[in-house]
JSON list of N, CA and C in Angstrom, two decimals:
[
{"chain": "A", "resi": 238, "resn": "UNK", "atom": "N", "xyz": [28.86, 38.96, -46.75]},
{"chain": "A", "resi": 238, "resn": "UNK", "atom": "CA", "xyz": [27.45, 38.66, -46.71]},
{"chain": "A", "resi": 238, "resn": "UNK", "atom": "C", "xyz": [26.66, 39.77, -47.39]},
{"chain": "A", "resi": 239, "resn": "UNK", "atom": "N", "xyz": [25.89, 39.42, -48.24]},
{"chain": "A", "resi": 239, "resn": "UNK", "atom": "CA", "xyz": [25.15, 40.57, -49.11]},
{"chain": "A", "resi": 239, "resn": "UNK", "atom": "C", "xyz": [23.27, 40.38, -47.78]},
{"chain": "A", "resi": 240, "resn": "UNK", "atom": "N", "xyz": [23.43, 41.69, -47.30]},
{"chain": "A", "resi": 240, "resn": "UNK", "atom": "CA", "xyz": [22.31, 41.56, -46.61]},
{"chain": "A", "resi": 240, "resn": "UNK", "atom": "C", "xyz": [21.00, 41.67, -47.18]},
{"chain": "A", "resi": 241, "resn": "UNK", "atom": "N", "xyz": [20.84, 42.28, -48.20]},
{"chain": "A", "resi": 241, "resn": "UNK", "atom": "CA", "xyz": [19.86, 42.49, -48.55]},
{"chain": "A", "resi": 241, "resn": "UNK", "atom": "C", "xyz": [19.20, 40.97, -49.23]},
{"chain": "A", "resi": 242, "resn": "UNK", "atom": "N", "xyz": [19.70, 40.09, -49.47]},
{"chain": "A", "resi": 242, "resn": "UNK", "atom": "CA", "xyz": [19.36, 38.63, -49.34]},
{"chain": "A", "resi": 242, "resn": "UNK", "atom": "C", "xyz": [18.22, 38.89, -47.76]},
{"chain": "A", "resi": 243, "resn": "UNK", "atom": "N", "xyz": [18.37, 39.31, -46.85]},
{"chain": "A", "resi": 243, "resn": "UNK", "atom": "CA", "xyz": [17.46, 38.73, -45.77]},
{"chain": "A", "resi": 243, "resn": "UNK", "atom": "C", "xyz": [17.38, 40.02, -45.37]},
{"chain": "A", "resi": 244, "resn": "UNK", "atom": "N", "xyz": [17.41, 41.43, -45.68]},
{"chain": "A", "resi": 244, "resn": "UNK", "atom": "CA", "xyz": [16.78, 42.81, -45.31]},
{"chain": "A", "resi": 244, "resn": "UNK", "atom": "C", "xyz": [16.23, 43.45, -46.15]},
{"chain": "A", "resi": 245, "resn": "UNK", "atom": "N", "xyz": [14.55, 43.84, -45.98]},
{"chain": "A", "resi": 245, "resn": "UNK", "atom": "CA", "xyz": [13.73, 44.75, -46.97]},
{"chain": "A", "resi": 245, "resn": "UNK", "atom": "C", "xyz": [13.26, 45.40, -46.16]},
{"chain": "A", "resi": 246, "resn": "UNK", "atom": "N", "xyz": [12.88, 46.19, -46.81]},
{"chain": "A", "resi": 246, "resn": "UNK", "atom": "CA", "xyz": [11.67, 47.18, -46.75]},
{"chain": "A", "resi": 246, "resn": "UNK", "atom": "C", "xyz": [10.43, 47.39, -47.58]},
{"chain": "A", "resi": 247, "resn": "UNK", "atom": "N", "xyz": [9.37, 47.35, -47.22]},
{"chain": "A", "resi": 247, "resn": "UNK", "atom": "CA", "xyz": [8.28, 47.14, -47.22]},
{"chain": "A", "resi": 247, "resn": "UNK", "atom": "C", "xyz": [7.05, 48.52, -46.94]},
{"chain": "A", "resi": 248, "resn": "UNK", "atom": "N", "xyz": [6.79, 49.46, -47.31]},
{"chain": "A", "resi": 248, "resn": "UNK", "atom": "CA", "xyz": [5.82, 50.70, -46.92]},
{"chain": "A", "resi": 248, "resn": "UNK", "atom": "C", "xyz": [4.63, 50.21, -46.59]},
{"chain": "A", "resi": 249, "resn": "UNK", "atom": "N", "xyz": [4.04, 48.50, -46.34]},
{"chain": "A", "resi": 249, "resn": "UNK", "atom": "CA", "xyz": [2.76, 47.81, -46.21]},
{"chain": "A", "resi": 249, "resn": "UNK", "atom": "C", "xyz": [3.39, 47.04, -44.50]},
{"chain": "A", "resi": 250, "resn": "UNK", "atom": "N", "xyz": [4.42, 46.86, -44.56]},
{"chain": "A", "resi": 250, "resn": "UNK", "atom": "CA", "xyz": [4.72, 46.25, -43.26]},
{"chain": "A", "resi": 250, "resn": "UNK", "atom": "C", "xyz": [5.70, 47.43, -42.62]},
{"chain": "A", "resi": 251, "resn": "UNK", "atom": "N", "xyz": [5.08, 47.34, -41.25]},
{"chain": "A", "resi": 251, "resn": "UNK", "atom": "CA", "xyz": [5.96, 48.52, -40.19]},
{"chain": "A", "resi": 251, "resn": "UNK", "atom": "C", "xyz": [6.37, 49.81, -40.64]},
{"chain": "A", "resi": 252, "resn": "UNK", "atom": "N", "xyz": [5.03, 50.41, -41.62]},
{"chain": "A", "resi": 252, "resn": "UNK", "atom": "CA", "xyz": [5.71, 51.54, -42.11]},
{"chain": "A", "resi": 252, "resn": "UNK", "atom": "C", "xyz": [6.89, 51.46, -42.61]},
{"chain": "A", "resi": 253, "resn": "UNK", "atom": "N", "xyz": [7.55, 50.67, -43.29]},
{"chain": "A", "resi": 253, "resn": "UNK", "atom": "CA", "xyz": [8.41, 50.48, -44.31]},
{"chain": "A", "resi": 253, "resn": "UNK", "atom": "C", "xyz": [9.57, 50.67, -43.54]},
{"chain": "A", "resi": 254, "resn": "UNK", "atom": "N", "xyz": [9.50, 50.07, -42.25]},
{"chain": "A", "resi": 254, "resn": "UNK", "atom": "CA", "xyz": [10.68, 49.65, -41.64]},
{"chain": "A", "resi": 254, "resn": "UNK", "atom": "C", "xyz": [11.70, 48.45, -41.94]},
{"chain": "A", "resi": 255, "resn": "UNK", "atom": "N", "xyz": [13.32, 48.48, -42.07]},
{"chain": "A", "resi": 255, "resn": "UNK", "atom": "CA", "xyz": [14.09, 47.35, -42.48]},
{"chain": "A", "resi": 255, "resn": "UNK", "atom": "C", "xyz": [13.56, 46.19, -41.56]},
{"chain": "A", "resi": 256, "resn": "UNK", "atom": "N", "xyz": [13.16, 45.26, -42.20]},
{"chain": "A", "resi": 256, "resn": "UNK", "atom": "CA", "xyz": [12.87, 44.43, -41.48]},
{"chain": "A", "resi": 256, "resn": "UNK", "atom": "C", "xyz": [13.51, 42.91, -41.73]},
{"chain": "A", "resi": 257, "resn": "UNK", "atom": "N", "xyz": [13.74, 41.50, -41.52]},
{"chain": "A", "resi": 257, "resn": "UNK", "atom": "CA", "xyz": [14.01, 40.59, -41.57]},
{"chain": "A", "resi": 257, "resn": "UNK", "atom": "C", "xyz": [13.22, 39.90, -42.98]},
{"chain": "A", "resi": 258, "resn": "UNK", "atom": "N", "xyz": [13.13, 39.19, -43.78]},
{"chain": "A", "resi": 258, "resn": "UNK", "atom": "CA", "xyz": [12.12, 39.16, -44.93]},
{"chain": "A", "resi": 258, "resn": "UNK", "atom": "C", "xyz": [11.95, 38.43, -44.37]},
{"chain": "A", "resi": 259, "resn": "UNK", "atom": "N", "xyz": [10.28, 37.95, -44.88]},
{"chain": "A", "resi": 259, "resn": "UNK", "atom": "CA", "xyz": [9.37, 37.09, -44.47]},
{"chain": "A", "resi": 259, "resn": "UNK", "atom": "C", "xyz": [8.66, 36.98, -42.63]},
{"chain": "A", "resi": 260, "resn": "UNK", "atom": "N", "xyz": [9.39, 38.35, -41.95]},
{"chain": "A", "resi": 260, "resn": "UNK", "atom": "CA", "xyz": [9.10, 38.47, -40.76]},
{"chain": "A", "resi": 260, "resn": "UNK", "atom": "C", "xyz": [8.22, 39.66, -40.45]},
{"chain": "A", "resi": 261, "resn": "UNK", "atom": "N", "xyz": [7.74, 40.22, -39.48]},
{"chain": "A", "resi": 261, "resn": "UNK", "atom": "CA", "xyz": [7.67, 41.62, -39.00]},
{"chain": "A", "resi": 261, "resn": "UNK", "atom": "C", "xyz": [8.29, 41.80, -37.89]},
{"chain": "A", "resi": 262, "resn": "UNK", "atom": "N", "xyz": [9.55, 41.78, -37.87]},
{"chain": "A", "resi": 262, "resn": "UNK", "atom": "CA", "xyz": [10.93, 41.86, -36.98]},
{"chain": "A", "resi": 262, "resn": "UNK", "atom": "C", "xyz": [11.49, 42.95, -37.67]},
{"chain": "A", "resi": 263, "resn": "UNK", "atom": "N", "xyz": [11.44, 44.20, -37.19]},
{"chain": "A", "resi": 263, "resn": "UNK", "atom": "CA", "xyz": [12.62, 45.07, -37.64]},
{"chain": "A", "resi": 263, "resn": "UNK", "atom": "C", "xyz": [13.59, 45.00, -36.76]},
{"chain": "A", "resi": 264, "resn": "UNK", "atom": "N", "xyz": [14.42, 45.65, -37.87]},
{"chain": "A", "resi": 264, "resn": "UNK", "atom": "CA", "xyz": [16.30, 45.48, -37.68]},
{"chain": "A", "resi": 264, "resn": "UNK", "atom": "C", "xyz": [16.36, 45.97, -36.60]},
{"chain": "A", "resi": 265, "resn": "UNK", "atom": "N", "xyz": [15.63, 47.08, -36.04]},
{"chain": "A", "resi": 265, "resn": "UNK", "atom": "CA", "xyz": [15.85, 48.10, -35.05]},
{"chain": "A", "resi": 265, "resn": "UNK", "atom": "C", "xyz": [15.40, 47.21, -33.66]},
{"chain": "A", "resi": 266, "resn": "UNK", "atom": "N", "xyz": [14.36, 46.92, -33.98]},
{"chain": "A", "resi": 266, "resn": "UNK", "atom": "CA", "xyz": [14.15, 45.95, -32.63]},
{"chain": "A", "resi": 266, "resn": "UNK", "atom": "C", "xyz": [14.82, 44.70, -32.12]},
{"chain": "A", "resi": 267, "resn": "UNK", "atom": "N", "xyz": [15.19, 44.13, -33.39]},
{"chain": "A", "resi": 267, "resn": "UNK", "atom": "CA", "xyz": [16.66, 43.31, -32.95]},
{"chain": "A", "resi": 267, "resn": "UNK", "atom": "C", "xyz": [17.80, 44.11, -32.55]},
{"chain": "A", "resi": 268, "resn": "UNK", "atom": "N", "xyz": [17.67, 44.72, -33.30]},
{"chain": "A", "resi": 268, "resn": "UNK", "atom": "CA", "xyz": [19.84, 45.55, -32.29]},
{"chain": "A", "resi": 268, "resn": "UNK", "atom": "C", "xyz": [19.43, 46.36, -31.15]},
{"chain": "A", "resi": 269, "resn": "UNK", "atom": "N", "xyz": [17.88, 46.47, -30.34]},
{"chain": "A", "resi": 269, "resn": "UNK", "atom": "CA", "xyz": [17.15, 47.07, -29.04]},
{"chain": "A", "resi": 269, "resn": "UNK", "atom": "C", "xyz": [17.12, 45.37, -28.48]},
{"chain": "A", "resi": 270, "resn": "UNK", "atom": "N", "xyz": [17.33, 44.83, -28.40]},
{"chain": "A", "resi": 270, "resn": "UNK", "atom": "CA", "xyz": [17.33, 43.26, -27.99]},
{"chain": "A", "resi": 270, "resn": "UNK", "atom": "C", "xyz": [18.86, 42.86, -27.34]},
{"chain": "A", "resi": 271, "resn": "UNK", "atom": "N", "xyz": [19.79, 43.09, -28.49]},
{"chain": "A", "resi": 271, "resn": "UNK", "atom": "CA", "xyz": [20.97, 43.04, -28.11]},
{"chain": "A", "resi": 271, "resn": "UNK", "atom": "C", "xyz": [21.41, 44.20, -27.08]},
{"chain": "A", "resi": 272, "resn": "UNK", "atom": "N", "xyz": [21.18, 45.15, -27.52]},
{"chain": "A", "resi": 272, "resn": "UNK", "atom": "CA", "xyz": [21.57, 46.64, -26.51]},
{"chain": "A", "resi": 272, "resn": "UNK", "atom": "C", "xyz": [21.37, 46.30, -25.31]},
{"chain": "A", "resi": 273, "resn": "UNK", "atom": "N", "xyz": [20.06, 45.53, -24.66]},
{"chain": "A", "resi": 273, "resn": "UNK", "atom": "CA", "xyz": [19.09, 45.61, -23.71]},
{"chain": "A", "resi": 273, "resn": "UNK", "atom": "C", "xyz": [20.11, 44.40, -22.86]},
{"chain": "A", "resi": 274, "resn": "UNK", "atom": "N", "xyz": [20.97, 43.45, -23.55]},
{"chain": "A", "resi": 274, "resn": "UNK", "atom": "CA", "xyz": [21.65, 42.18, -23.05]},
{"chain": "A", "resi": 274, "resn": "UNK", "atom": "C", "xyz": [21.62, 41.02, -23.39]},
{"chain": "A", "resi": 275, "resn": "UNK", "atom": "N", "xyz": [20.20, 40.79, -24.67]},
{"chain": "A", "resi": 275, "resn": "UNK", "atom": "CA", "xyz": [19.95, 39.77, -25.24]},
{"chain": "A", "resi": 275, "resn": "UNK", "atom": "C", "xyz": [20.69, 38.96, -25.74]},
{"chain": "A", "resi": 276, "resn": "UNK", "atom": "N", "xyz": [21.46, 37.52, -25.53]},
{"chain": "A", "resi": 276, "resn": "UNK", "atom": "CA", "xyz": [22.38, 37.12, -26.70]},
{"chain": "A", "resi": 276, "resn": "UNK", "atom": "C", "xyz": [22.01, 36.64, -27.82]},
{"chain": "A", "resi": 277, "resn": "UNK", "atom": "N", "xyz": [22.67, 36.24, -28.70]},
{"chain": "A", "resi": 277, "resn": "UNK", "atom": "CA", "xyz": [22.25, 35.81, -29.92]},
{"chain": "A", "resi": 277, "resn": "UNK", "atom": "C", "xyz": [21.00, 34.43, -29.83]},
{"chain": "A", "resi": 278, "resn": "UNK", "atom": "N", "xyz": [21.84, 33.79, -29.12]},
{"chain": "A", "resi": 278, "resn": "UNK", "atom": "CA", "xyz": [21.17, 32.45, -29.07]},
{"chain": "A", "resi": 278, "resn": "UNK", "atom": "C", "xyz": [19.54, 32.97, -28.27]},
{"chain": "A", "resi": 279, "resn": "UNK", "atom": "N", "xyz": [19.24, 33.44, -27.17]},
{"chain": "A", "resi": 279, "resn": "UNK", "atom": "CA", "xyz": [18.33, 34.11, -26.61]},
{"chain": "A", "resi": 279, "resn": "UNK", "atom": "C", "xyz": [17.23, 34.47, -27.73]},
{"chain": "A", "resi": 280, "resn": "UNK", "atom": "N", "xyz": [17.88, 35.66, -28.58]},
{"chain": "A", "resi": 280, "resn": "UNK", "atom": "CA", "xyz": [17.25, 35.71, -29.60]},
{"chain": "A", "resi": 280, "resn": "UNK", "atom": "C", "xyz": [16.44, 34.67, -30.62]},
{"chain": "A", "resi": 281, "resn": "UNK", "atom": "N", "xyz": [17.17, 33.53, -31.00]},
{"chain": "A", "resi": 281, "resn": "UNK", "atom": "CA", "xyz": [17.17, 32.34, -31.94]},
{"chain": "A", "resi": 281, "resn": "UNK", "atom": "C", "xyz": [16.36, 31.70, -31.12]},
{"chain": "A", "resi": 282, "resn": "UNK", "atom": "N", "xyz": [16.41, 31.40, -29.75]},
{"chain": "A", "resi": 282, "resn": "UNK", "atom": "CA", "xyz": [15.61, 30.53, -29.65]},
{"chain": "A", "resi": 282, "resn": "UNK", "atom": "C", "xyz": [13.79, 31.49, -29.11]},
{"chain": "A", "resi": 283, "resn": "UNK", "atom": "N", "xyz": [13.75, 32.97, -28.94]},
{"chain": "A", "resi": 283, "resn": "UNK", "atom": "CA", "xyz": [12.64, 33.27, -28.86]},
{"chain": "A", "resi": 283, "resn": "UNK", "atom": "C", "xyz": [11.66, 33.58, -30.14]},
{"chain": "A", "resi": 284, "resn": "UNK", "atom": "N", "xyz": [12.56, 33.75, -30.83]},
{"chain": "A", "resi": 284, "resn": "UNK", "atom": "CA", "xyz": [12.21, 34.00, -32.26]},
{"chain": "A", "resi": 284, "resn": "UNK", "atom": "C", "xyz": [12.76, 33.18, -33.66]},
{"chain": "A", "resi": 285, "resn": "UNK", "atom": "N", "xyz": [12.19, 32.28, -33.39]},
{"chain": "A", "resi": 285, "resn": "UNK", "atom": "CA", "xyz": [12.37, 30.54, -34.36]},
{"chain": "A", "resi": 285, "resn": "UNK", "atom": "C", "xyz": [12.07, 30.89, -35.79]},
{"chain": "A", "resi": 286, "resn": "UNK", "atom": "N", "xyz": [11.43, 32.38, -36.44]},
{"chain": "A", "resi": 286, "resn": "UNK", "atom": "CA", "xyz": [11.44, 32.50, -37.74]},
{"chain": "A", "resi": 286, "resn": "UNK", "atom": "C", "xyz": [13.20, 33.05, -38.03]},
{"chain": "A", "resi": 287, "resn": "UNK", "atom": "N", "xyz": [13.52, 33.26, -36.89]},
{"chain": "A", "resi": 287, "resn": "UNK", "atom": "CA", "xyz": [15.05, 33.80, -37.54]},
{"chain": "A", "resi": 287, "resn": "UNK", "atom": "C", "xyz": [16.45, 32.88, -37.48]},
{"chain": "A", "resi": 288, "resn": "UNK", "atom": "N", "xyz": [17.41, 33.35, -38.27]},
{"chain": "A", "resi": 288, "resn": "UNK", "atom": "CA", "xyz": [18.16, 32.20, -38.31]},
{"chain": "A", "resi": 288, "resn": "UNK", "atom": "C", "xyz": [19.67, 32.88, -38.17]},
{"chain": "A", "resi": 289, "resn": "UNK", "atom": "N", "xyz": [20.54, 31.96, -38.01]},
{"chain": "A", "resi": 289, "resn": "UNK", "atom": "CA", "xyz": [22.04, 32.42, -38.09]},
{"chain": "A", "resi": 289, "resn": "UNK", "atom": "C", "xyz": [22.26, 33.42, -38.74]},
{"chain": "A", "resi": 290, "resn": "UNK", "atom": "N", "xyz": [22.17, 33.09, -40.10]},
{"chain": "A", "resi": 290, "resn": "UNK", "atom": "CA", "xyz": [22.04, 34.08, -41.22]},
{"chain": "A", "resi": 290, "resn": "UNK", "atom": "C", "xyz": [21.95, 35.21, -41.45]},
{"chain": "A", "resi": 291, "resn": "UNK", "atom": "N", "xyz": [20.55, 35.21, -40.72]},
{"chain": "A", "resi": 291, "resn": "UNK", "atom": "CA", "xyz": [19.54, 36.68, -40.98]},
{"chain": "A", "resi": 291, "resn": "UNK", "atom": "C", "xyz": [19.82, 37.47, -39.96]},
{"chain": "A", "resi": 292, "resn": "UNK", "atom": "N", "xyz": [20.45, 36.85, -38.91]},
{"chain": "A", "resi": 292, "resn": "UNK", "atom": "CA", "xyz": [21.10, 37.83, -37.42]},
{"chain": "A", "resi": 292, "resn": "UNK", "atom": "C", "xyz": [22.42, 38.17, -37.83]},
{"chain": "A", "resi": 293, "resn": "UNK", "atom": "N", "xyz": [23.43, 37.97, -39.40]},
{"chain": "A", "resi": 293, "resn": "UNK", "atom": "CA", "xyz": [24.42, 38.15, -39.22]},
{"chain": "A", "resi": 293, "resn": "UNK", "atom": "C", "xyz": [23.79, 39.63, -40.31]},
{"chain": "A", "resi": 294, "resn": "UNK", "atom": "N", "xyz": [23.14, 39.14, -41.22]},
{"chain": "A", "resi": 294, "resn": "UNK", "atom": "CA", "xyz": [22.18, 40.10, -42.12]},
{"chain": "A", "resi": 294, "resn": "UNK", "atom": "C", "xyz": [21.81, 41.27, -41.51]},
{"chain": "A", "resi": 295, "resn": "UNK", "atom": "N", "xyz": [21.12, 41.45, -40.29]},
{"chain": "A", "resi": 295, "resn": "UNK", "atom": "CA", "xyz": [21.10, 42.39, -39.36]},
{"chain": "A", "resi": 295, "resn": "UNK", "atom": "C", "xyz": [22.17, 43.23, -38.79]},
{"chain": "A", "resi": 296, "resn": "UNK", "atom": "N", "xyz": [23.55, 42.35, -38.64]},
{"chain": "A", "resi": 296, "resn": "UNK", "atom": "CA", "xyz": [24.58, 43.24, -37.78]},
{"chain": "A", "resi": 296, "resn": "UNK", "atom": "C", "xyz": [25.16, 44.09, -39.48]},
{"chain": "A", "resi": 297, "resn": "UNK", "atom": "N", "xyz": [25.13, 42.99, -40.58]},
{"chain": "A", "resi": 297, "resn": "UNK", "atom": "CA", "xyz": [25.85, 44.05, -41.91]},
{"chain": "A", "resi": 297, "resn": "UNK", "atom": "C", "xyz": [25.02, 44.93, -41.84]},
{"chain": "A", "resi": 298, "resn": "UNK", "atom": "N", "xyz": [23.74, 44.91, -41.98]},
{"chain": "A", "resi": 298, "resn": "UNK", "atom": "CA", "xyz": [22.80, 46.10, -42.27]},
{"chain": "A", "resi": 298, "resn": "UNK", "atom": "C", "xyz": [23.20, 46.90, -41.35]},
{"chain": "A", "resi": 299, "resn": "UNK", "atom": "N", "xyz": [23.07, 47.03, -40.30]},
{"chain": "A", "resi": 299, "resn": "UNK", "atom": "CA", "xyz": [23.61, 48.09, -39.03]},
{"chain": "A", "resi": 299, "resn": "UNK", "atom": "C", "xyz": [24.90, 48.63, -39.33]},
{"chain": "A", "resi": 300, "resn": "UNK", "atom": "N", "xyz": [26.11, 47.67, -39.73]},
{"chain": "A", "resi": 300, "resn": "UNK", "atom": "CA", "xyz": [27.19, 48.02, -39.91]},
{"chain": "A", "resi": 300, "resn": "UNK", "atom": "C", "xyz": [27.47, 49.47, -41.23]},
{"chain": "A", "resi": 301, "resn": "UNK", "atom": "N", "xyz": [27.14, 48.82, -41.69]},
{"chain": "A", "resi": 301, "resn": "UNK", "atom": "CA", "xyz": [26.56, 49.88, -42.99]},
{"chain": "A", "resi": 301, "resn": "UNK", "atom": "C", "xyz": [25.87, 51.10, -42.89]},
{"chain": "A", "resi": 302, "resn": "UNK", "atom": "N", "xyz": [24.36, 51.13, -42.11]},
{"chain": "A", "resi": 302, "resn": "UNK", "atom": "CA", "xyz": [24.34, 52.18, -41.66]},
{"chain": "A", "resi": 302, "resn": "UNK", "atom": "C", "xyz": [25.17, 53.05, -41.03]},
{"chain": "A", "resi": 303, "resn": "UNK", "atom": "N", "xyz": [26.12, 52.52, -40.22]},
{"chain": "A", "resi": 303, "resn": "UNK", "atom": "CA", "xyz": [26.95, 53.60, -39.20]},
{"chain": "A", "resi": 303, "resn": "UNK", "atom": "C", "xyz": [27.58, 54.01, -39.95]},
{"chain": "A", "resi": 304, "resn": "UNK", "atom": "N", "xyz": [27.99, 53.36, -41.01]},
{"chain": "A", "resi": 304, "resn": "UNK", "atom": "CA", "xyz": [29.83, 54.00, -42.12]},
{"chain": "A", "resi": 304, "resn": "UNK", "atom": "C", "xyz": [28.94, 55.51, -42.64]},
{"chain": "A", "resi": 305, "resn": "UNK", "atom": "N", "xyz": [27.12, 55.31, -43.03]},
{"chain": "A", "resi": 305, "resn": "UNK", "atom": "CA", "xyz": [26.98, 56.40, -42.83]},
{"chain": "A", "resi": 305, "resn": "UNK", "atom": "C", "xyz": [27.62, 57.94, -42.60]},
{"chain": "A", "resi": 306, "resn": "UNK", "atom": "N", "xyz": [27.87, 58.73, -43.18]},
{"chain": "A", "resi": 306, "resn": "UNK", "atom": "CA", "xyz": [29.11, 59.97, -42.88]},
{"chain": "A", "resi": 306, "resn": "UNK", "atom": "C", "xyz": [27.84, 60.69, -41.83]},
{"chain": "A", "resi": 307, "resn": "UNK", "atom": "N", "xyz": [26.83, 60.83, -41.95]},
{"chain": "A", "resi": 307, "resn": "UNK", "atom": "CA", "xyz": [25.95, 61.98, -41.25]},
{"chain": "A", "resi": 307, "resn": "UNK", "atom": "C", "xyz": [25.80, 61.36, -39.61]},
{"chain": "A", "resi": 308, "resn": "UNK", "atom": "N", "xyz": [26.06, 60.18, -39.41]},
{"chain": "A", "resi": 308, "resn": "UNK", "atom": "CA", "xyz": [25.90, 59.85, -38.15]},
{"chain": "A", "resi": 308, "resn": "UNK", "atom": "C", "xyz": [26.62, 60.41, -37.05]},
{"chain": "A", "resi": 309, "resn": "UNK", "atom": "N", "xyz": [27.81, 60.47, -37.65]},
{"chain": "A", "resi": 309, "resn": "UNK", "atom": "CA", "xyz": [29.52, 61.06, -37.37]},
{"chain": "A", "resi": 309, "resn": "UNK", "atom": "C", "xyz": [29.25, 62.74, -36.93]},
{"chain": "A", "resi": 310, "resn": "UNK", "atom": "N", "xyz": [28.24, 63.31, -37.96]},
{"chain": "A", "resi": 310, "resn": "UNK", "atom": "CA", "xyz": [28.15, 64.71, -37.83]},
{"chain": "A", "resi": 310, "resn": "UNK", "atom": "C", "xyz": [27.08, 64.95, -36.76]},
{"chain": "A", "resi": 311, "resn": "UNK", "atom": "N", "xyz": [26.20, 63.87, -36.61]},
{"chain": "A", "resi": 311, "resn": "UNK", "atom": "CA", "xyz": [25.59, 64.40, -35.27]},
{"chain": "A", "resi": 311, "resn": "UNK", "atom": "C", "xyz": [26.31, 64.19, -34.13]},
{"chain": "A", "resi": 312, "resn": "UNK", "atom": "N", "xyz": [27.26, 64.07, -34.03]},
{"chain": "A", "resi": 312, "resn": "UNK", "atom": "CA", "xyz": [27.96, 64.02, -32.69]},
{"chain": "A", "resi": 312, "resn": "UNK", "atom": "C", "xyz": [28.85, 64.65, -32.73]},
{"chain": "A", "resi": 313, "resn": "UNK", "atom": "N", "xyz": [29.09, 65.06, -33.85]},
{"chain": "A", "resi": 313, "resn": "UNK", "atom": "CA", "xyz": [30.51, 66.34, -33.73]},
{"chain": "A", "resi": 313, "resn": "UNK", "atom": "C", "xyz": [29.63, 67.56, -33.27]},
{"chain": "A", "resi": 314, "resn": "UNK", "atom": "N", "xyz": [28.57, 67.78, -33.36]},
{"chain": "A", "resi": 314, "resn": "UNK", "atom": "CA", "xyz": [27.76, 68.76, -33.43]},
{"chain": "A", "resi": 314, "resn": "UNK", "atom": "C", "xyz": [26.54, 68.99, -31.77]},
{"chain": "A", "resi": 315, "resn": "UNK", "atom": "N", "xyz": [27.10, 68.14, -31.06]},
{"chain": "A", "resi": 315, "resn": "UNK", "atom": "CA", "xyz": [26.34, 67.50, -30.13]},
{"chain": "A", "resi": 315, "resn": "UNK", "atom": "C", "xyz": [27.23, 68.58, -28.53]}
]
C-alpha cells in the first residue's frame, strides 16, 4: 500500500500535521484511538469520512515511522 495516496501534510491544516487527506484527522489521533481500545470498526463507524483504506494508510504510515533508526536510540538511551 503506497500511503501517501491517503497521508499529507499540510502547514494550513493542524500545523502541518500527517493527516488523512481530505480530513482534519491526524494520524496521531487515530493510533491515540486505537491505543485508548478503539477498534477499527468503532473508528469507521464514528468517523464516516474514513475508510478501510485510509485506516490501513495510517497503520503503513506509523509502520514506517517506527523503522525510523532514531526511535530505537531513544530507548537505548532511556
Amino acid at each position: 500500500m503506497k500511503w501517501e495516496t491517503y497521508i499529507h501534510s499540510d502547514p494550513g491544516v493542524l500545523a502541518g500535521k500527517p493527516v488523512v487527506r481530505d480530513t482534519r484527522l491526524a494520524v496521531e489521533f487515530i493510533m491515540r484511538l486505537l491505543a485508548t481500545g478503539w477498534s477499527e470498526q468503532q473508528i469507521l463507524d464514528n468517523y464516516p469520512s474514513l475508510t478501510s483504506e485510509s485506516l490501513r494508510a495510517v497503520f503503513a504510515y506509523a509502520a514506517e515511522c517506527v523503522e525510523d533508526e532514531s526511535i530505537y536510540s531513544l530507548h537505548a538511551n532511556a
